[in-house]
PDB file of C-alpha atoms in Angstrom:
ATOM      1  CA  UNK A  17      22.956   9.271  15.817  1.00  0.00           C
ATOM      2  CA  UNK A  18      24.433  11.611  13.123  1.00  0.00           C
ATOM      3  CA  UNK A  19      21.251  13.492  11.604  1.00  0.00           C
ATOM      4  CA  UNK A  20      18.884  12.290  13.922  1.00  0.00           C
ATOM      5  CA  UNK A  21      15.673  14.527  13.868  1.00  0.00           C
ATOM      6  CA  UNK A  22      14.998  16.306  16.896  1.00  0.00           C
ATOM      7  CA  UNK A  23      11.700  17.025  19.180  1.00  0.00           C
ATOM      8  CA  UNK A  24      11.544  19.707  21.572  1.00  0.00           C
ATOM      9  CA  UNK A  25       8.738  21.021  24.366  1.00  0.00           C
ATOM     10  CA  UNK A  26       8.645  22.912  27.394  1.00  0.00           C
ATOM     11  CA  UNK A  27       6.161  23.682  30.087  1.00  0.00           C
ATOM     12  CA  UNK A  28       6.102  25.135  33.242  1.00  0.00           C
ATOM     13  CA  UNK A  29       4.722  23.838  36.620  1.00  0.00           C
ATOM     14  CA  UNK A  30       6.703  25.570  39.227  1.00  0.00           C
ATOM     15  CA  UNK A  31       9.105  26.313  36.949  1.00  0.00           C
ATOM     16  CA  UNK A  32       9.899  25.809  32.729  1.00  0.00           C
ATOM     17  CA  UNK A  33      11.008  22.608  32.190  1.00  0.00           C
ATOM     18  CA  UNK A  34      12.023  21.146  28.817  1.00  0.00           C
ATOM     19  CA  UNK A  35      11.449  17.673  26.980  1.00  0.00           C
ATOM     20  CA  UNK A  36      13.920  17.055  23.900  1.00  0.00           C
ATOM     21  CA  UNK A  37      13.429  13.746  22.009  1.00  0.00           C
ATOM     22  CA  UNK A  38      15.964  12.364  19.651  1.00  0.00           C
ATOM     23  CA  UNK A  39      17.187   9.059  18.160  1.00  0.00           C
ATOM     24  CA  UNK A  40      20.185   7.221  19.574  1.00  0.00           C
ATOM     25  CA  UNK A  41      22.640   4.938  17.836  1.00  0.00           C
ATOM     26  CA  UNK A  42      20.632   1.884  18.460  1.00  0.00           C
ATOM     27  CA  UNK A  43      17.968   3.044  17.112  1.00  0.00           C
ATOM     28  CA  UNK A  44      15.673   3.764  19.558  1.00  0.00           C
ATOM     29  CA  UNK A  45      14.214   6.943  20.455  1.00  0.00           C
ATOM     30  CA  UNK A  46      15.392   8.718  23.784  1.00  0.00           C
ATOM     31  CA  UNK A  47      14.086  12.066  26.172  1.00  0.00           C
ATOM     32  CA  UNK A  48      16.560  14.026  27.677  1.00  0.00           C
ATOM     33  CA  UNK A  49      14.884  16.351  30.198  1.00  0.00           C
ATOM     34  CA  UNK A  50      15.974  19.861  32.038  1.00  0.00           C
ATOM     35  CA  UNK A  51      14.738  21.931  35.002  1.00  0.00           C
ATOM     36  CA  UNK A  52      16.375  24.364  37.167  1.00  0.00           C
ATOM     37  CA  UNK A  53      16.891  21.962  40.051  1.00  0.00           C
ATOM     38  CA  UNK A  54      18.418  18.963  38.170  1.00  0.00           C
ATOM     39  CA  UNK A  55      20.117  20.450  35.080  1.00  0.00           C
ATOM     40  CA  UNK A  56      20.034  18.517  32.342  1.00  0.00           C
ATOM     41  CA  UNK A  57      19.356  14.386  32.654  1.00  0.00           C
ATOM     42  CA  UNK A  58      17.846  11.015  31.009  1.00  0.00           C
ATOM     43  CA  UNK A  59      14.058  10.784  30.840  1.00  0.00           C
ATOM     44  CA  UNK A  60      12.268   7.844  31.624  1.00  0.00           C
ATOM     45  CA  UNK A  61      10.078   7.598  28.352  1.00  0.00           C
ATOM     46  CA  UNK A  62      10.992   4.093  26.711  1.00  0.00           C
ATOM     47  CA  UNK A  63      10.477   4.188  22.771  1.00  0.00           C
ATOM     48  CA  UNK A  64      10.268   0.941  20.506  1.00  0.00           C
ATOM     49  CA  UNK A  65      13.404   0.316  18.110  1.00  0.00           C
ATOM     50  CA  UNK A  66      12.808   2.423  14.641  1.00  0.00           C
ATOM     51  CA  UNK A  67      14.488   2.802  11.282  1.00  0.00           C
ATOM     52  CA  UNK A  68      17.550   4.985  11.607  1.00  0.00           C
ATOM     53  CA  UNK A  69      16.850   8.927  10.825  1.00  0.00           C
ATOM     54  CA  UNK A  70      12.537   8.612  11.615  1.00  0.00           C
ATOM     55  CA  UNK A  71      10.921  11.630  11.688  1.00  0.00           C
ATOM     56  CA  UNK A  72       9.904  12.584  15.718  1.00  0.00           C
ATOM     57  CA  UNK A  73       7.401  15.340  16.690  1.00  0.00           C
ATOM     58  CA  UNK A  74       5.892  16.355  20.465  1.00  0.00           C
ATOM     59  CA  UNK A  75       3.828  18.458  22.116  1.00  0.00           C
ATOM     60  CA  UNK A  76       2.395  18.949  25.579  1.00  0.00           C
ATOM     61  CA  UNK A  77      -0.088  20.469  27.622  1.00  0.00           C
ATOM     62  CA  UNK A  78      -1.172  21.373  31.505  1.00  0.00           C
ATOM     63  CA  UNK A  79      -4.190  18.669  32.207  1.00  0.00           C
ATOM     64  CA  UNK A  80      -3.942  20.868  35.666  1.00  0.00           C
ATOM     65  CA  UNK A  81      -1.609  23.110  38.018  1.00  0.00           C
ATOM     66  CA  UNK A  82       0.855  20.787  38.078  1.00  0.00           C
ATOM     67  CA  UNK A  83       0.668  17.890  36.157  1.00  0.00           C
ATOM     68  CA  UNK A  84       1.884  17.781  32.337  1.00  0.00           C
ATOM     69  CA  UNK A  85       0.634  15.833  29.757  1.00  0.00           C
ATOM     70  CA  UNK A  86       2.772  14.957  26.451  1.00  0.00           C
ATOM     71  CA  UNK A  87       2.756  12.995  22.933  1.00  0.00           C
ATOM     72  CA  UNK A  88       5.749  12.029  20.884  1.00  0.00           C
ATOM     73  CA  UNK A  89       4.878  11.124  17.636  1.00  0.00           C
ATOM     74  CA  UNK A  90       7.143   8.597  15.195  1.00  0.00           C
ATOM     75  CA  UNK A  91       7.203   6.862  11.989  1.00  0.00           C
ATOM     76  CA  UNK A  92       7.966   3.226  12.594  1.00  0.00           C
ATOM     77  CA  UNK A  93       7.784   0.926   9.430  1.00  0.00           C
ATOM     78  CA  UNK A  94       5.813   3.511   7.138  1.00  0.00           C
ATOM     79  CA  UNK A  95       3.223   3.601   9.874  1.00  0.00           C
ATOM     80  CA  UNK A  96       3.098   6.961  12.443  1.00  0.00           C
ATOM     81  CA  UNK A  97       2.424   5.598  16.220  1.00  0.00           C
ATOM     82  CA  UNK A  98       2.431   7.910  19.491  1.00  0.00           C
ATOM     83  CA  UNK A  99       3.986   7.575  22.924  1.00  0.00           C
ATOM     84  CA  UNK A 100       1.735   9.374  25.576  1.00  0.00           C
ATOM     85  CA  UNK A 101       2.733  10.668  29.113  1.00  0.00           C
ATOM     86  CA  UNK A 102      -0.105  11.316  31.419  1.00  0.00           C
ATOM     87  CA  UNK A 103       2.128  12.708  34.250  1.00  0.00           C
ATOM     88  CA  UNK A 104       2.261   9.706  35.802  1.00  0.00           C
ATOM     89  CA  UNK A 105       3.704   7.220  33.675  1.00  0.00           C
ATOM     90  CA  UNK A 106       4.527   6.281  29.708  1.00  0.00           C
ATOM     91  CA  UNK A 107       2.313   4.431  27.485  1.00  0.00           C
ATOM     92  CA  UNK A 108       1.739   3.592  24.052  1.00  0.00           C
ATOM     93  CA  UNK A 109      -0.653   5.454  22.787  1.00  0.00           C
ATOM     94  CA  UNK A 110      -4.354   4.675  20.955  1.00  0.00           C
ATOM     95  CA  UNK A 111      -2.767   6.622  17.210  1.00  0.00           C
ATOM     96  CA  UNK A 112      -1.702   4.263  14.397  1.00  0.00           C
ATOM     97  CA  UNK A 113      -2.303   5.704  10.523  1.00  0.00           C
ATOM     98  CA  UNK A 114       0.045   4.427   7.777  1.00  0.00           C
ATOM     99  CA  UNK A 115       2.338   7.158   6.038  1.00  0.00           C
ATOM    100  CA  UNK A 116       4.753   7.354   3.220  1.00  0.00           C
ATOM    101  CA  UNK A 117       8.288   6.441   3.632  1.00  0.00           C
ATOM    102  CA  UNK A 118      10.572   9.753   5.301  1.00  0.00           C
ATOM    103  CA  UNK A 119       7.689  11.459   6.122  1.00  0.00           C
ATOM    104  CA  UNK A 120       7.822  14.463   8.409  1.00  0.00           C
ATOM    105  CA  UNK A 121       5.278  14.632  11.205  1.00  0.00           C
ATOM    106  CA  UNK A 122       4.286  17.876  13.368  1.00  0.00           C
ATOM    107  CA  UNK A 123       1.965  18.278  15.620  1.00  0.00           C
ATOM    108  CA  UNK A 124       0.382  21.150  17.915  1.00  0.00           C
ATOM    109  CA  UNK A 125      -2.055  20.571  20.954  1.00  0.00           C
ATOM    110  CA  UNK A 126      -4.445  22.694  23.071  1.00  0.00           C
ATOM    111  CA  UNK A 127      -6.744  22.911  26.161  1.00  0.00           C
ATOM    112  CA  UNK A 128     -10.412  22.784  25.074  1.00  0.00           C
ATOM    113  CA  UNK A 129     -12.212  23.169  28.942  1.00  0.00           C
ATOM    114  CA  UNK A 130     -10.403  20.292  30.746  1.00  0.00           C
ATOM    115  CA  UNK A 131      -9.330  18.014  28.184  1.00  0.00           C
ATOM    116  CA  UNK A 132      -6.136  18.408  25.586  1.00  0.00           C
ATOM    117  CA  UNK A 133      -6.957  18.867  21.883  1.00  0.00           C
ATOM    118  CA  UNK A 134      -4.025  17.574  19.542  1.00  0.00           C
ATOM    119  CA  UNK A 135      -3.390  17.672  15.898  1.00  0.00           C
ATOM    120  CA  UNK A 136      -1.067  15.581  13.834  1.00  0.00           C
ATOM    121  CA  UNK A 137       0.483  15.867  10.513  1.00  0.00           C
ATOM    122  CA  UNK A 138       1.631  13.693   8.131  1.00  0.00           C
ATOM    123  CA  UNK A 139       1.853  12.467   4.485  1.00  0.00           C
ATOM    124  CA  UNK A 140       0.021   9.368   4.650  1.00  0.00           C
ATOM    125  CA  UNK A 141      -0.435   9.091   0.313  1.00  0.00           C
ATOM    126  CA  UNK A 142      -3.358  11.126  -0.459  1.00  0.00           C
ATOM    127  CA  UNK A 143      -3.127  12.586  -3.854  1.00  0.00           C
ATOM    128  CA  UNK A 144       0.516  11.780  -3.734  1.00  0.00           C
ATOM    129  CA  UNK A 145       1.841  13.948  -1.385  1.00  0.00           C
ATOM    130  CA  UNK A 146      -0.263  15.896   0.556  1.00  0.00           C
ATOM    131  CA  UNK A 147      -0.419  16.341   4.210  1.00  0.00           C
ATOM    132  CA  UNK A 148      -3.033  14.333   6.051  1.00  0.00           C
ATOM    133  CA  UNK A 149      -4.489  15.642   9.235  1.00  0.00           C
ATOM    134  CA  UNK A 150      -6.211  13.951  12.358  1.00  0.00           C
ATOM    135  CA  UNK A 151      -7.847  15.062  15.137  1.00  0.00           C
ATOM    136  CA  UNK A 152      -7.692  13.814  19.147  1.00  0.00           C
ATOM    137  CA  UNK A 153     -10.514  15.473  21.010  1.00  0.00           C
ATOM    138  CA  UNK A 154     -12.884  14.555  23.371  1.00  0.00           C
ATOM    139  CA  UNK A 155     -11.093  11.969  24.270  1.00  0.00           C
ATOM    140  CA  UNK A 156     -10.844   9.613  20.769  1.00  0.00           C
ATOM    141  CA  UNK A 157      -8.963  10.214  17.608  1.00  0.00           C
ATOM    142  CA  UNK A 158     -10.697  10.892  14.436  1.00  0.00           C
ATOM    143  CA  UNK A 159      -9.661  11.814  10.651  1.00  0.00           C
ATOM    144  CA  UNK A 160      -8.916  15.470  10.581  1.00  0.00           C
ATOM    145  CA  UNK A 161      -8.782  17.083   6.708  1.00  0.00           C
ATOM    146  CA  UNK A 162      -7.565  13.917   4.380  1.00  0.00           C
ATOM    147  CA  UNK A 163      -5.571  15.725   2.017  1.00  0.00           C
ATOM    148  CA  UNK A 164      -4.098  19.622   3.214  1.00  0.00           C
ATOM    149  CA  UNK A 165      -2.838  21.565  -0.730  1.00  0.00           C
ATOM    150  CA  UNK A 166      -0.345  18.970  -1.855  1.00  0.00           C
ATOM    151  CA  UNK A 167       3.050  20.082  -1.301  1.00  0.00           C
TER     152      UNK A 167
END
């Protein structure tokens, strides 16, 4: 889709792969993956149907040696909802929090001991338009800082 937004990761088991996550014509949301072996080719993530142009943000971690955890975040209908791979399969994730229309999103994750720490970011309407954080740790999300300096 002409000026889709664009989500990008990489990690390395054996070797540096790379995740990129974009928005296709219908809509929906798509992972394109690449590794030394295979080159570039389609992902199996399956994303819901969104408005055209939503904002998409990612980020993954090593749960161990081999095996990859990752999050796509995305607004759908003024609300930002996750995807989650647990290196087995896709699932929707446990992260709903309404946001202004066209916001951006970022995220950044972690290890913290054995289990992944992950950030999001958002304008969800607090004071106008400042950037809303919240928190995934030990294993639950939480609110993070309600209102970062509006921008």
């Amino acid at each position: 889709m002409p000026g889709t937004h664009i989500a990008c990761t990489m990690f390395k088991t054996s070797e540096p792969k790379i995740r990129v996550y974009f928005q296709h014509m219908e809509h929906g949301i798509i992972e394109k993956c690449y590794d030394s072996k295979h080159g570039w080719y389609d992902g199996a993530a399956k994303f819901p149907k969104v408005q055209p142009l939503t904002s998409i943000a990612c980020t993954s971690y090593m749960t161990g040696s081999d095996t990859v955890g990752i999050r796509v975040f995305f607004n759908a209908a003024n609300m930002v909802l996750e995807m989650v791979y647990d290196g087995m399969s896709w699932t929707e994730g446990h992260f709903h929090a309404d946001c202004i229309p066209a916001t951006q999103i970022a995220c950044v994750s972690w290890m913290n001991g054995s289990r992944p720490d992950v950030r999001v970011y958002f304008q969800a309407g607090h004071e106008i338009s400042a950037i809303t954080e919240y928190v995934w740790t030990q294993g639950r999300w939480s609110s993070g800082k309600l209102a970062l300096p509006p921008a």
